[in-house]
Coordinates of C-alpha atoms in Angstrom, one line a residue:
X1 CA 16.9 5.6 16.4
X2 CA 15.6 8.3 13.8
X3 CA 12.5 7.4 11.4
X4 CA 10.1 9.7 9.9
X5 CA 8.6 7.8 7.0
X6 CA 5.1 7.3 7.9
X7 CA 2.4 9.7 8.7
X8 CA 2.0 9.0 12.4
X9 CA 5.8 9.7 13.1
X10 CA 6.3 11.4 16.4
X11 CA 5.4 15.2 16.8
X12 CA 5.0 15.4 13.0
X13 CA 8.9 15.6 12.9
X14 CA 10.4 12.0 13.5
X15 CA 10.6 8.8 15.9
X16 CA 13.7 9.2 18.2
X17 CA 14.4 7.1 21.2
X18 CA 13.6 3.8 22.3
X19 CA 10.9 2.7 20.0
X20 CA 8.7 4.5 17.1
X21 CA 5.0 5.1 17.0
X22 CA 4.6 2.2 14.8
X23 CA 6.1 -0.3 17.3
X24 CA 9.5 -1.0 16.0
X25 CA 12.2 -0.9 18.6
X26 CA 15.5 1.6 17.9
X27 CA 17.3 -1.7 17.3
X28 CA 14.7 -2.6 14.7
X29 CA 14.9 0.6 12.9
X30 CA 18.8 0.5 13.0
X31 CA 18.7 -3.0 11.0
X32 CA 16.2 -1.3 8.7
X33 CA 19.0 1.4 7.9
X34 CA 21.5 -1.1 7.9
X35 CA 19.5 -3.3 5.2
X36 CA 19.1 -0.4 3.1
X37 CA 22.6 0.9 3.2
X38 CA 23.4 -2.7 2.0
X39 CA 20.7 -2.3 -0.6
X40 CA 22.6 0.9 -2.1
X41 CA 25.8 -0.9 -1.8
X42 CA 24.3 -4.0 -3.8
X43 CA 23.0 -1.5 -6.3
X44 CA 26.2 0.5 -6.9
X45 CA 28.1 -2.9 -7.5
X46 CA 25.8 -3.6 -10.2
X47 CA 26.5 -0.3 -12.0
X48 CA 29.5 -1.8 -13.8
X49 CA 28.7 -5.6 -13.4
X50 CA 25.6 -7.5 -14.7
X51 CA 22.8 -8.5 -12.3
X52 CA 20.8 -11.3 -12.5
X53 CA 17.0 -12.2 -11.6
X54 CA 18.1 -13.4 -8.3
X55 CA 19.6 -10.2 -7.6
X56 CA 16.4 -8.2 -8.7
X57 CA 14.6 -10.5 -6.2
X58 CA 16.7 -9.6 -3.4
X59 CA 16.7 -5.8 -4.3
X60 CA 12.6 -5.9 -4.0
X61 CA 12.3 -7.9 -1.1
X62 CA 14.9 -5.8 0.7
X63 CA 12.9 -2.6 0.1
X64 CA 9.7 -4.3 1.0
X65 CA 11.2 -5.4 4.0
X66 CA 11.5 -1.6 5.4
X67 CA 8.2 -0.4 4.7
X68 CA 6.2 0.6 7.7
X69 CA 4.4 -2.4 9.7
X70 CA 5.9 -5.1 7.6
X71 CA 8.9 -6.7 9.5
X72 CA 9.3 -6.0 13.6
X73 CA 11.9 -9.5 13.7
X74 CA 15.4 -8.3 14.1
X75 CA 16.7 -11.9 13.3
X76 CA 14.8 -12.0 9.7
X77 CA 16.3 -8.5 9.2
X78 CA 19.9 -10.0 10.0
X79 CA 19.2 -12.8 7.6
X80 CA 17.8 -10.4 4.8
X81 CA 21.0 -8.1 5.1
X82 CA 23.1 -11.4 5.0
X83 CA 21.3 -12.3 1.7
X84 CA 22.4 -8.7 0.2
X85 CA 26.0 -9.1 1.3
X86 CA 26.0 -12.5 -0.1
X87 CA 24.3 -11.3 -3.2
X88 CA 26.9 -8.2 -3.5
X89 CA 29.9 -10.9 -2.8
X90 CA 28.7 -12.9 -5.7
X91 CA 28.3 -9.7 -8.1
X92 CA 31.9 -8.4 -7.2
X93 CA 33.5 -11.6 -5.4
X94 CA 37.0 -10.2 -5.0
X95 CA 35.9 -6.5 -3.8
X96 CA 37.1 -7.0 -0.3
X97 CA 40.3 -8.3 -1.1
X98 CA 41.0 -5.6 -3.3
X99 CA 44.7 -3.8 -2.7
X100 CA 43.4 -0.3 -3.4
X101 CA 39.9 -0.4 -2.7
X102 CA 37.6 2.4 -4.0
X103 CA 34.8 2.1 -1.2
X104 CA 32.0 2.6 -4.1
X105 CA 30.3 -0.7 -3.3
X106 CA 30.8 -0.3 0.6
X107 CA 27.4 -0.4 2.9
X108 CA 26.3 3.1 2.8
X109 CA 25.8 4.6 6.2
X110 CA 22.3 6.4 6.2
X111 CA 23.2 8.9 8.8
X112 CA 24.6 10.7 5.6
X113 CA 21.1 11.2 4.4
X114 CA 19.1 11.7 7.7
X115 CA 21.8 14.3 8.7
X116 CA 22.1 16.0 5.4
X117 CA 20.8 19.5 4.3
X118 CA 17.2 19.3 4.8
X119 CA 16.2 19.9 1.3
X120 CA 18.7 17.4 0.0
X121 CA 17.4 15.1 2.9
X122 CA 14.0 15.6 1.6
X123 CA 14.2 14.7 -2.0
X124 CA 16.3 11.7 -1.3
X125 CA 13.7 10.6 1.3
X126 CA 11.1 10.9 -1.5
X127 CA 13.3 9.0 -3.9
X128 CA 13.7 6.1 -1.1
X129 CA 10.3 6.0 0.4
X130 CA 8.7 6.2 -3.2
X131 CA 10.8 3.1 -4.4
X132 CA 10.0 1.3 -1.2
X133 CA 6.4 1.4 -2.2
X134 CA 6.8 0.6 -5.5
X135 CA 8.8 -2.4 -4.4
X136 CA 5.7 -3.7 -2.8
X137 CA 4.0 -3.4 -6.2
X138 CA 6.7 -4.9 -8.1
X139 CA 6.7 -8.0 -5.4
X140 CA 3.1 -8.7 -5.8
X141 CA 3.5 -8.7 -9.5
X142 CA 6.7 -10.9 -9.5
X143 CA 5.0 -13.9 -7.0
X144 CA 2.4 -14.2 -10.0
X145 CA 5.4 -14.3 -12.7
X146 CA 5.0 -10.5 -14.1
X147 CA 7.9 -8.4 -14.4
X148 CA 9.3 -5.2 -16.2
X149 CA 12.7 -4.8 -16.9
X150 CA 12.5 -0.8 -17.0
X151 CA 11.1 -0.8 -13.7
X152 CA 13.5 -3.2 -12.2
X153 CA 16.5 -1.4 -13.7
X154 CA 15.2 1.7 -11.8
X155 CA 15.3 0.3 -8.4
X156 CA 19.2 -0.1 -9.0
X157 CA 19.5 3.5 -10.5
X158 CA 17.4 5.1 -7.7
X159 CA 19.5 3.5 -4.8
X160 CA 22.7 4.5 -6.2
X161 CA 21.4 8.1 -6.6
X162 CA 20.5 8.2 -3.0
X163 CA 24.3 7.9 -2.3
X164 CA 25.4 10.5 -4.9
X165 CA 26.8 14.2 -3.7
X166 CA 23.6 15.9 -5.8
X167 CA 21.9 19.3 -5.7
X168 CA 18.3 19.7 -5.5
X169 CA 18.0 20.4 -9.5
X170 CA 19.8 16.9 -10.1
X171 CA 17.5 15.0 -7.6
X172 CA 13.9 16.7 -8.8
X173 CA 14.0 14.8 -11.8
X174 CA 14.5 11.5 -10.4
X175 CA 11.9 12.4 -7.6
X176 CA 9.1 12.5 -10.7
X177 CA 10.9 9.8 -12.3
X178 CA 10.0 7.2 -9.5
X179 CA 6.2 8.3 -10.5
X180 CA 6.6 7.8 -14.1
X181 CA 8.3 4.3 -13.2
X182 CA 5.6 3.6 -10.8
X183 CA 3.0 4.3 -13.1
X184 CA 4.6 1.5 -15.6
X185 CA 4.8 -0.8 -12.3
X186 CA 1.0 -0.4 -11.2
X187 CA 0.0 -0.9 -14.8
X188 CA 2.4 -4.2 -14.6
X189 CA 0.2 -5.4 -11.4
X190 CA -2.8 -4.5 -12.7
X191 CA -2.3 -6.7 -15.7
X192 CA -0.9 -9.5 -13.2
X193 CA -4.0 -9.5 -11.1
X194 CA -6.5 -9.2 -13.9
X195 CA -4.8 -12.0 -16.2
X196 CA -4.6 -14.3 -13.3
X197 CA -7.8 -13.7 -11.1
X198 CA -10.0 -12.1 -13.9
X199 CA -11.6 -8.7 -13.9
X200 CA -13.1 -7.6 -11.0
X201 CA -17.2 -7.3 -10.7
X202 CA -19.2 -5.4 -8.4
X203 CA -19.7 -7.7 -5.6
X204 CA -21.7 -7.2 -2.2
X205 CA -19.7 -8.4 1.0
X206 CA -21.2 -9.4 4.0
X207 CA -19.9 -8.7 7.4
X208 CA -21.6 -11.6 9.3
X209 CA -18.9 -14.1 10.9
X210 CA -20.7 -17.6 10.7
X211 CA -20.3 -20.0 13.4
X212 CA -17.6 -22.5 12.9
X213 CA -14.1 -22.5 12.1
X214 CA -12.4 -19.7 10.2
X215 CA -9.3 -17.7 9.2
X216 CA -8.8 -14.2 8.7
X217 CA -6.5 -13.1 6.1
X218 CA -5.1 -9.6 6.0
X219 CA -2.5 -7.6 3.6
X220 CA -2.8 -7.3 0.0
X221 CA -1.5 -10.9 -1.5
X222 CA -4.0 -12.0 -3.7
X223 CA -1.6 -15.1 -4.5
X224 CA -1.8 -16.1 -0.9
X225 CA -5.2 -15.9 -0.6
X226 CA -5.8 -18.1 -3.6
X227 CA -3.5 -20.7 -2.3
X228 CA -5.1 -20.7 1.2
X229 CA -8.6 -21.1 -0.3
X230 CA -7.4 -24.1 -2.3
X231 CA -5.7 -25.7 0.9
X232 CA -9.0 -24.9 2.9
X233 CA -11.6 -26.2 0.4
X234 CA -13.5 -29.1 1.6
X235 CA -12.1 -28.8 5.3
X236 CA -15.2 -26.8 6.8
X237 CA -13.3 -23.8 7.2
X238 CA -14.6 -20.3 6.3
X239 CA -12.3 -17.6 4.9
X240 CA -12.7 -14.0 5.8
X241 CA -10.8 -11.0 4.3
X242 CA -9.3 -8.3 6.7
X243 CA -8.3 -4.6 5.7
X244 CA -6.9 -4.3 2.4
X245 CA -7.6 -7.9 1.3
X246 CA -11.5 -6.8 1.2
X247 CA -11.4 -6.3 -2.7
X248 CA -10.3 -9.8 -3.3
X249 CA -14.1 -10.8 -3.1
X250 CA -14.5 -8.9 -6.8
X251 CA -12.0 -11.2 -8.4
X252 CA -13.8 -14.1 -10.4
X253 CA -11.4 -16.7 -9.5
X254 CA -11.2 -16.0 -6.2
X255 CA -15.2 -15.5 -5.4
X256 CA -15.6 -18.8 -7.0
X257 CA -14.8 -20.6 -3.6
X258 CA -17.8 -20.7 -1.8
X259 CA -15.9 -20.8 1.8
X260 CA -14.5 -17.2 1.0
X261 CA -17.8 -16.0 3.0
X262 CA -17.2 -12.3 3.7
X263 CA -15.0 -9.5 5.5
X264 CA -14.0 -9.4 9.2
X265 CA -13.3 -6.5 11.1
X266 CA -12.3 -2.8 9.6
X267 CA -9.0 -1.0 8.8
X268 CA -5.7 -2.2 9.7
X269 CA -5.2 0.0 12.9
X270 CA -8.4 -1.5 14.8
X271 CA -6.6 -5.0 14.6
X272 CA -5.4 -4.9 18.2
X273 CA -9.0 -4.8 19.3
X274 CA -10.8 -6.5 16.7
X275 CA -8.6 -9.7 17.0
X276 CA -8.6 -9.6 20.9
X277 CA -9.0 -13.1 21.8
X278 CA -10.9 -14.2 18.6
X279 CA -11.8 -17.9 17.9
X280 CA -10.1 -18.2 14.9
X281 CA -6.3 -17.8 12.7
X282 CA -5.1 -14.8 11.4
X283 CA -2.7 -14.9 8.5
X284 CA -0.6 -11.7 7.3
X285 CA 0.5 -11.5 4.1
X286 CA 2.0 -7.9 3.8
X287 CA 2.5 -5.0 5.7
X288 CA -0.3 -3.5 7.9
X289 CA 1.2 -5.7 10.8
X290 CA 0.6 -4.2 14.2
X291 CA 2.5 -5.5 17.3
X292 CA 0.6 -8.4 18.5
X293 CA -1.1 -8.6 22.0
X294 CA -0.7 -11.7 24.1
X295 CA -4.4 -12.2 23.6
X296 CA -4.1 -13.4 20.0
X297 CA -0.3 -14.3 19.7
X298 CA -0.7 -17.9 19.6
X299 CA -3.1 -17.7 16.6
X300 CA -1.0 -15.4 14.1
X301 CA 0.8 -16.5 11.4
X302 CA 3.0 -14.5 8.8
X303 CA 4.1 -15.1 5.2
X304 CA 6.1 -13.4 2.6
X305 CA 8.5 -10.7 4.0
X306 CA 6.1 -10.1 7.1
X307 CA 7.6 -11.3 10.3
X308 CA 7.3 -10.6 14.1
X309 CA 9.3 -12.2 16.6
X310 CA 8.2 -15.8 17.8
X311 CA 5.2 -15.8 15.3
X312 CA 5.0 -19.0 12.8
X313 CA 6.1 -18.1 9.5
X314 CA 4.8 -19.7 6.2
X315 CA 7.5 -20.2 3.7
X316 CA 7.9 -20.2 0.1
X317 CA 6.2 -23.8 0.0
X318 CA 3.1 -22.1 1.0
X319 CA 1.9 -24.9 3.3
X320 CA -0.6 -23.1 5.3
X321 CA -1.2 -26.5 7.5
X322 CA 0.0 -24.8 10.7
X323 CA -2.9 -22.1 9.9
X324 CA -5.4 -24.6 9.3
X325 CA -5.1 -26.7 12.1
X326 CA -5.1 -23.7 14.6
X327 CA -8.5 -22.7 13.0
X328 CA -9.7 -26.3 13.4
X329 CA -8.3 -26.1 17.0
X330 CA -10.0 -23.1 17.9
X331 CA -13.2 -23.9 16.4
X332 CA -14.7 -20.4 15.7
X333 CA -17.6 -18.8 17.1
X334 CA -20.5 -20.9 18.4
X335 CA -23.2 -18.7 16.8
X336 CA -23.3 -16.4 13.9
X337 CA -21.9 -13.0 14.7
X338 CA -22.9 -10.1 12.8
X339 CA -20.4 -7.5 12.5
X340 CA -20.6 -3.8 11.2
X341 CA -18.6 -1.1 9.9
X342 CA -17.8 2.3 11.7
X343 CA -21.0 3.7 10.5
X344 CA -23.2 0.7 11.2
X345 CA -23.3 -1.0 8.0
X346 CA -23.6 -4.8 7.2
X347 CA -22.5 -4.9 4.0
X348 CA -19.6 -3.5 1.8
X349 CA -19.8 -3.0 -2.0
X350 CA -16.5 -3.6 -4.1
X351 CA -15.5 -4.3 -7.5
X352 CA -15.9 -1.2 -9.4
X353 CA -12.1 -1.2 -10.8
X354 CA -11.5 0.5 -14.2
X355 CA -12.6 -2.5 -16.1
X356 CA -16.2 -1.8 -14.4
X357 CA -16.3 1.8 -14.5
X358 CA -15.0 2.1 -18.1
X359 CA -17.4 -0.4 -19.0
X360 CA -20.6 1.7 -18.3
X361 CA -18.6 4.9 -19.4
X362 CA -21.4 6.0 -21.8
X363 CA -23.7 5.9 -18.8
X364 CA -21.7 8.1 -16.7
X365 CA -20.9 10.5 -19.5
X366 CA -24.5 10.8 -20.5
X367 CA -25.3 11.3 -16.8
X368 CA -22.5 14.4 -16.6
X369 CA -23.9 15.8 -19.5
X370 CA -27.5 15.7 -18.5
X371 CA -26.3 17.1 -15.1
X372 CA -27.3 14.2 -13.2
X373 CA -23.6 14.1 -11.9
X374 CA -22.1 17.2 -11.2
X375 CA -18.8 16.3 -9.7
X376 CA -16.4 13.2 -8.8
X377 CA -14.6 12.9 -5.8
X378 CA -11.6 10.4 -5.1
X379 CA -11.6 10.2 -1.7
X380 CA -9.1 7.4 -0.9
X381 CA -5.5 6.5 0.3
X382 CA -4.5 5.1 4.1
X383 CA -6.3 4.9 7.3
X384 CA -4.7 5.4 10.2
X385 CA -5.0 6.1 14.1
X386 CA -4.1 9.7 14.4
X387 CA -7.1 12.1 15.5
X388 CA -8.4 13.9 12.5
X389 CA -9.2 11.3 10.1
X390 CA -12.6 11.3 10.7
X391 CA -12.4 14.3 8.5
X392 CA -12.7 12.1 5.3
X393 CA -15.9 10.5 6.9
X394 CA -17.5 14.0 7.3
X395 CA -16.1 15.2 3.9
X396 CA -18.1 12.2 2.0
X397 CA -21.1 12.6 4.1
X398 CA -21.3 16.3 3.2
X399 CA -20.5 15.7 -0.7
X400 CA -23.8 16.7 -3.0
X401 CA -26.2 14.1 -3.6
X402 CA -25.3 14.5 -7.5
X403 CA -21.8 13.6 -6.8
X404 CA -20.1 10.3 -7.2
X405 CA -17.4 8.9 -4.7
X406 CA -14.3 6.9 -6.0
X407 CA -12.6 5.4 -3.7
X408 CA -9.6 3.0 -2.8
X409 CA -7.2 1.6 -0.2
X410 CA -7.9 1.3 3.4
X411 CA -8.8 5.0 3.9
X412 CA -12.4 3.9 2.6
X413 CA -13.3 2.0 6.0
X414 CA -14.0 5.6 7.4
X415 CA -17.1 5.3 5.0
X416 CA -17.4 2.7 2.7
X417 CA -20.5 1.2 4.7
X418 CA -22.4 4.2 4.5
X419 CA -25.4 4.0 2.0
X420 CA -25.5 7.2 0.1
X421 CA -28.0 6.0 -2.7
X422 CA -27.4 5.7 -6.2
X423 CA -27.4 8.1 -9.5
X424 CA -28.8 6.5 -12.4
X425 CA -28.4 3.2 -11.3
X426 CA -24.7 3.4 -10.2
X427 CA -23.9 3.8 -6.6
X428 CA -22.5 7.0 -5.4
X429 CA -19.7 5.0 -3.6
X430 CA -17.6 3.0 -6.0
X431 CA -14.7 1.0 -4.3
X432 CA -12.2 1.0 -6.9
X433 CA -9.9 -1.9 -4.8
X434 CA -6.5 -1.8 -2.7
X435 CA -4.0 0.8 -2.5
X436 CA -2.3 -1.3 -5.5
X437 CA -5.3 -0.5 -7.6
X438 CA -4.7 3.1 -7.8
X439 CA -3.9 2.7 -11.4
X440 CA -7.7 2.1 -11.8
X441 CA -8.4 5.7 -10.9
X442 CA -5.6 7.0 -12.8
X443 CA -7.0 4.9 -16.0
X444 CA -10.9 6.2 -15.4
X445 CA -9.7 9.6 -15.2
X446 CA -7.5 9.7 -18.1
X447 CA -10.5 8.1 -19.9
X448 CA -13.1 10.7 -18.9
X449 CA -11.0 13.6 -19.8
X450 CA -10.5 12.1 -23.6
X451 CA -14.1 11.6 -23.6
X452 CA -14.7 15.3 -22.9
X453 CA -11.9 16.5 -24.8
X454 CA -10.0 18.2 -22.0
X455 CA -7.1 17.7 -19.3
X456 CA -7.6 16.0 -16.3
X457 CA -7.2 18.9 -14.3
X458 CA -9.8 20.5 -16.1
X459 CA -12.5 17.7 -15.2
X460 CA -15.0 17.8 -12.5
X461 CA -13.2 15.9 -10.7
X462 CA -11.3 16.4 -7.0
X463 CA -8.6 14.3 -5.2
X464 CA -8.8 14.0 -1.3
X465 CA -5.9 11.7 -0.3
X466 CA -5.3 10.2 3.0
X467 CA -1.5 8.9 3.4
X468 CA 0.3 6.7 6.1
X469 CA 3.3 4.7 4.5
X470 CA 5.3 4.5 1.3
X471 CA 3.0 3.1 -1.1
X472 CA 0.9 6.5 -0.6
X473 CA 4.2 8.2 -1.6
X474 CA 5.0 6.6 -4.7
X475 CA 1.0 7.2 -5.8
X476 CA 1.5 10.5 -5.0
X477 CA 4.4 11.1 -7.0
X478 CA 2.7 9.2 -9.8
X479 CA 0.1 11.8 -9.7
X480 CA 2.6 14.6 -9.9
X481 CA 4.2 13.0 -12.7
X482 CA 0.9 13.0 -14.5
X483 CA 0.8 16.7 -13.8
X484 CA -2.3 16.4 -11.5
X485 CA -3.1 19.3 -9.6
X486 CA -5.0 20.7 -6.8
X487 CA -4.5 17.4 -4.7
X488 CA -5.8 17.8 -1.1
X489 CA -3.5 15.9 1.2
X490 CA -3.9 15.0 4.7
X491 CA -4.7 14.3 7.9
X492 CA -0.9 15.7 8.1
X493 CA 1.9 16.8 5.4
X494 CA 4.8 14.4 5.5
X495 CA 7.2 15.4 8.1
X496 CA 10.2 14.5 5.2
X497 CA 9.2 17.3 3.0
X498 CA 11.2 20.5 3.6
X499 CA 9.7 24.0 3.4
X500 CA 11.5 24.6 0.2
X501 CA 10.4 21.2 -1.2
X502 CA 6.8 22.0 0.0
X503 CA 6.8 25.4 -1.7
X504 CA 7.9 23.9 -5.2
X505 CA 4.8 21.7 -4.8
X506 CA 2.4 24.0 -3.8
X507 CA 3.6 26.4 -6.6
X508 CA 3.7 24.1 -9.5
X509 CA 1.1 21.4 -8.3
X510 CA -1.2 23.3 -6.0
X511 CA -1.0 20.4 -3.2
X512 CA -2.9 21.6 -0.5
X513 CA -3.3 20.5 3.2
X514 CA -6.7 19.7 4.3
X515 CA -8.7 21.8 6.5
X516 CA -12.4 21.2 7.2
X517 CA -14.8 19.2 5.3
X518 CA -17.0 22.3 4.9
X519 CA -14.0 24.9 4.1
X520 CA -12.4 22.4 1.5
X521 CA -15.6 21.5 -0.2
X522 CA -16.9 25.2 -0.2
X523 CA -13.2 25.8 -2.3
X524 CA -13.7 22.8 -4.6
X525 CA -17.4 23.7 -5.4
X526 CA -16.9 27.4 -5.5

């Protein structure tokens, strides 16, 4: 196998051999490459033939399936490949029987990329990994009934471009176009979530697990959470969010369910320890699935594109009866259990999306003008197990007392239970939501720049980002598309970024690898 799409890839160069750091086998990695090659063939079949809503659904689901920590099941990967092949045969039904075959729509061999010139490989990887992340956002919007023709069309274009014999100068614009289209995709998802579930409101979330039957729901899909809450209502079962599902507590249409009680555990990479023999059921809705340990394998359920061998999968009918029955069977804790965050906090604060922050924009702007707020730090992104991620905890702890920390995605679990006090009635740590909600941070930054009549790069705003998987890649490309500079990125730089591509990013966007909190704060604050 060869895979270097996530931050924890072996030796910061690439996973090879029998298994990847994420836990997928060489066989699974090979099937994911085969699926990607099939998707490229399907996209190229649609260059001269009309595609349908069904085709787009297959493209988006196929790309989402290949994101890190989504699918460890060879059988469902084979089923997905078959769906792609069937869709291609529907689009070009007589292609295989053609007497003078051009080969244009054949399954693409991914080794062509992995063994290419390192700069070409780097740029094509940025495009591929970027659209994989964007597909996750498009998927979440799609299940809520929201789609965008420009976003959908770009998946076909980007997949086809990956197969072309192009030079760096041809690929760089497409890399930035991924960021441009992803901005539109994130805006679409933001609209889908807020119009469906309401505008997030500042909300305190308890980390106490009450006695009695319970279900832990993890991942990102708010639609799945709503369906679960509806089906568990009145059954004596409490529901707790985990990982990236935490911000769900801020949405009015979800928080109205009284049995949505609080948040279980911390970030995704701690699940094998935190789920060990728990007396409750666990439902995975998106990525962030780690190889399941025997001590809790009998109580794990998957849905959507998530799949793991021998786990019960909930299909499109969204009948969560097996999850509910398992929760009732296990019975939950006999007494209340008080959990804490990694810093000992017992409550978390969520709900500071752009609707909330911009609702107090005058208050924020006035505090800056008075000198009460000296700087904004966006400290967010993915969490992970690699040594060095405590950098983000220490960085936040050392920020000036008159600064605001905006955060989003699961990287916030490093510090979101800290009590850093308030400034002018505003909490110093503002949780803006999931990685899916990066649009909120962008919208706030642009609004502040307009208020102060300056560019975003002239604001007293610094971005300190942590990355792990492909959604972080497409967000980074969106920031580059917007011309945002001086981003600090860690804990390591992507293995798929070649030296020449890195030099380009440093020269044009001043991207810096993180060093130490002390050194970076000194550079930022002068």
